Amino acid sequence: MSSVPQPSVSRTRAGDEKRNGHQGRAARPGRRRLGGRIALGVLAAAVVVFLSLFIPRYLSFDPSVGRLSPAEHPLYFPVLMTHVLGATVAMSTCVLQVWPWLRRRHRRVHRYAGRIYVLAGVWPAAAGALVISVIWPFGPVSALSDIVLALLWFSVTTYGFVLARQGWYADHRRWMLRSFTLTISIIFNRILGLPIGMYLASQLDTTFMGNKHFMEQAASAAATWLPWTVAFITVEWWLDREQRRRPEPRLSPADEELSADQAPAIVQET
């Protein structure tokens, strides 16, 4: 019985396709790492610019920088400063927490920075925001947004912190990504607030029939609700997309501890 020889051309093409496939797969992680570094640099720059522009005026500890009268609301300014200082700590340590190199090479620093982020950052900032929102007299819609945001920020951060303490590091990473998104959503608030105000101001004589008070209330509501909800929906979409692309079984804390050296950083370089 004679055998039919296989064409050498087919073998060559198959080999080429195999090699090209490996090269394509090898190139993708490189592009992801580059994208992760760019994203981290943009985040760090945005945080530095935001803190440089909006925080120094509070460092004088002058009650006149607040929008409420110290005589009518004596607790307002101390609570405001608690929120501002806590948010400053949270935003600063957030950048450290999403730095993959720090997470891989200096795990102890990552853990201590995480505790500072939660205990000295998010918790006091969220508590201060909640108290301020309850007594805030300038628009119930925007105050409701701040209340929901403060409760959600506190809740997802606390749950992520508990997961880390229990050793569920993969789930911890996902929940802290949600927390980090809410932490930096104030930056989107400042970015979107101006165009929202300008657009609604152009509708003053039509949509709002010349009522400036209603226009300001609408602008305040849109500028408070829109940034953090869009950011939160976006990170949920990204996490869902990531899970569909790389479905992994939920590891036990012991298994995750054994594979910690190979585990991805809190924010992967994707």
XYZ file of C-alpha atoms in Angstrom:
270
model
C 0.000 0.000 0.000
C 1.465 3.332 -1.007
C 1.165 6.436 1.127
C 0.301 9.820 -0.244
C 2.988 12.339 0.662
C 1.844 15.600 2.197
C 2.875 18.716 0.291
C 5.781 20.510 1.881
C 4.136 23.835 1.112
C 1.275 23.038 3.457
C 3.652 22.170 6.252
C 5.557 25.382 5.698
C 2.411 27.486 5.740
C 1.127 25.762 8.823
C 4.419 26.422 10.560
C 4.363 30.034 9.498
C 0.823 30.455 10.775
C 1.762 28.849 14.049
C 4.775 31.086 14.464
C 2.772 34.154 13.481
C 0.089 33.191 15.980
C 2.659 32.941 18.766
C 4.164 36.263 17.755
C 0.729 37.893 17.740
C -0.034 36.537 21.177
C 3.367 37.660 22.432
C 2.859 41.150 21.019
C -0.513 41.678 22.678
C 0.805 41.591 26.289
C 3.450 44.131 25.270
C 0.794 46.499 23.942
C -1.267 45.959 27.079
C 1.688 46.790 29.314
C 2.345 49.960 27.334
C -1.322 50.909 27.564
C -1.269 50.254 31.304
C 1.759 52.494 31.797
C 0.153 55.279 29.783
C -3.110 54.969 31.738
C -1.228 55.029 35.052
C 0.728 58.107 33.973
C -2.442 59.914 32.918
C -4.123 59.005 36.224
C -1.149 60.216 38.273
C -0.957 63.477 36.320
C -4.716 64.068 36.674
C -4.556 63.509 40.435
C -1.568 65.830 40.846
C -3.229 68.573 38.804
C -6.539 68.206 40.644
C -4.973 68.280 44.098
C -2.766 71.229 43.133
C -5.711 73.278 41.868
C -8.461 72.542 44.368
C -6.889 71.558 47.703
C -4.460 74.394 48.676
C -7.252 76.867 49.482
C -8.485 74.526 52.216
C -5.058 74.223 53.832
C -5.394 77.668 55.396
C -8.165 76.159 57.563
C -10.145 79.355 57.064
C -13.892 78.706 57.564
C -14.717 81.367 54.986
C -13.717 78.978 52.154
C -16.814 76.909 52.915
C -20.184 77.732 51.385
C -22.098 77.598 54.677
C -21.902 80.180 57.458
C -19.859 79.013 60.485
C -22.277 80.881 62.745
C -25.331 79.029 61.427
C -23.580 75.687 60.899
C -20.689 75.449 63.402
C -19.924 71.792 62.612
C -19.915 72.259 58.860
C -16.319 73.385 58.408
C -14.708 70.689 60.638
C -16.715 68.028 58.786
C -15.776 69.604 55.455
C -12.078 69.496 56.357
C -12.432 65.857 57.415
C -13.878 65.104 53.998
C -11.277 67.142 52.094
C -8.255 65.720 53.909
C -9.597 62.168 53.733
C -10.304 62.510 50.019
C -6.790 63.877 49.482
C -5.298 60.828 51.196
C -7.580 58.507 49.223
C -6.701 60.023 45.851
C -2.967 60.044 46.608
C -2.803 56.437 47.803
C -5.132 55.331 45.005
C -2.339 56.022 42.517
C 0.020 53.821 44.537
C -2.529 51.028 44.741
C -3.019 50.801 40.985
C 0.733 50.725 40.309
C 1.507 47.106 39.255
C 5.251 47.380 39.859
C 4.738 48.450 43.472
C 2.232 45.676 44.032
C 4.593 43.003 42.680
C 7.926 44.209 44.044
C 6.919 45.808 47.354
C 3.871 43.940 48.552
C 4.207 45.184 52.114
C 4.167 48.801 50.960
C 1.105 47.996 48.861
C -0.673 46.555 51.896
C 0.180 49.471 54.177
C -0.841 51.967 51.512
C -4.097 50.065 51.114
C -4.835 50.341 54.815
C -4.111 54.059 54.731
C -6.366 54.375 51.679
C -9.260 52.742 53.524
C -8.826 53.849 57.144
C -7.450 57.377 56.712
C -8.825 58.096 53.258
C -12.145 56.654 52.149
C -13.802 56.111 55.531
C -13.419 59.668 56.910
C -14.013 61.222 53.480
C -17.203 59.231 52.885
C -18.477 59.909 56.415
C -17.822 63.624 56.006
C -19.529 63.702 52.613
C -22.571 61.939 54.059
C -22.935 64.416 56.933
C -22.498 67.417 54.634
C -25.054 66.062 52.168
C -27.662 65.652 54.888
C -27.433 69.318 55.935
C -26.759 70.709 52.442
C -29.373 73.386 51.625
C -28.549 73.884 47.925
C -30.702 71.429 46.016
C -32.101 68.074 47.160
C -31.267 66.314 43.881
C -27.542 67.014 44.102
C -27.586 66.239 47.820
C -29.189 62.871 47.084
C -26.444 62.139 44.571
C -23.782 62.862 47.188
C -25.553 60.648 49.732
C -25.780 57.716 47.317
C -22.174 58.209 46.240
C -20.898 58.373 49.828
C -22.762 55.208 50.852
C -21.667 53.325 47.732
C -18.062 54.497 48.084
C -17.947 53.416 51.721
C -19.645 50.075 51.026
C -17.579 48.854 48.061
C -14.343 49.946 49.746
C -15.201 48.183 52.987
C -16.212 45.008 51.178
C -12.996 45.030 49.154
C -10.987 45.566 52.338
C -12.728 42.640 54.059
C -12.068 40.390 51.059
C -8.364 41.213 51.242
C -8.298 40.419 54.957
C -9.929 37.072 54.229
C -7.498 36.267 51.427
C -9.886 36.510 48.450
C -7.465 38.576 46.395
C -9.098 38.230 42.970
C -12.460 39.405 44.312
C -10.666 42.063 46.371
C -9.113 43.451 43.193
C -12.472 43.737 41.443
C -14.168 45.530 44.331
C -11.262 47.890 44.873
C -11.378 48.814 41.196
C -14.938 49.957 41.842
C -13.719 51.912 44.872
C -10.884 53.570 42.943
C -13.325 54.598 40.224
C -15.552 56.349 42.743
C -12.487 57.953 44.350
C -11.381 59.675 41.154
C -14.906 60.432 39.914
C -14.563 63.910 41.437
C -12.081 64.665 38.633
C -14.767 63.882 36.041
C -17.115 66.103 38.022
C -14.805 69.063 37.507
C -14.237 68.223 33.839
C -17.914 67.796 32.944
C -19.285 70.499 35.217
C -18.197 73.404 32.996
C -19.668 72.165 29.678
C -22.867 71.056 31.428
C -23.261 74.498 33.004
C -22.534 76.255 29.709
C -25.052 74.136 27.794
C -27.846 74.577 30.336
C -27.107 78.297 30.586
C -27.765 78.542 26.842
C -31.230 77.069 27.526
C -32.088 79.627 30.210
C -34.607 81.591 28.134
C -36.168 78.546 26.480
C -36.175 75.377 28.553
C -36.079 77.173 31.914
C -38.225 80.157 30.822
C -35.754 82.627 32.296
C -35.713 81.063 35.762
C -32.047 81.136 36.723
C -32.652 79.272 39.975
C -34.128 76.258 38.171
C -31.271 76.318 35.671
C -28.657 76.280 38.439
C -30.465 73.441 40.198
C -30.511 71.401 36.991
C -26.838 72.095 36.293
C -25.886 71.120 39.836
C -27.911 67.901 39.636
C -26.447 66.897 36.266
C -22.892 67.724 37.314
C -23.181 65.636 40.489
C -25.033 62.589 39.153
C -23.552 62.167 35.680
C -19.770 61.862 36.325
C -19.746 59.143 38.973
C -22.596 57.109 37.486
C -20.981 57.041 34.036
C -17.606 56.149 35.579
C -19.152 53.382 37.681
C -21.071 51.895 34.742
C -17.880 52.001 32.664
C -15.813 50.078 35.206
C -18.624 47.530 35.573
C -18.606 47.051 31.800
C -14.829 46.648 31.815
C -14.886 44.101 34.653
C -17.648 42.119 32.946
C -15.729 42.156 29.660
C -12.551 41.050 31.399
C -14.340 38.175 33.140
C -15.906 36.952 29.886
C -12.556 37.041 28.101
C -10.691 35.234 30.864
C -13.106 33.116 32.871
C -11.325 31.718 35.892
C -12.581 29.535 38.749
C -12.884 31.253 42.096
C -9.830 30.211 44.078
C -9.840 29.554 47.773
C -7.809 31.909 49.984
C -5.139 29.217 50.386
C -4.818 28.746 46.614
C -4.702 32.496 46.037
C -1.984 32.880 48.663
C 0.090 30.164 46.987
C -0.254 31.886 43.606
C 0.217 35.433 44.926
C 3.586 35.847 43.236
C 2.009 35.183 39.851
C -1.247 37.004 40.590
C -2.041 40.157 38.581
C -1.772 43.553 40.147
C -4.873 45.303 41.473
C -5.071 47.107 38.159
C -3.710 44.941 35.407
C -1.689 46.464 32.630
C -4.435 46.026 30.055
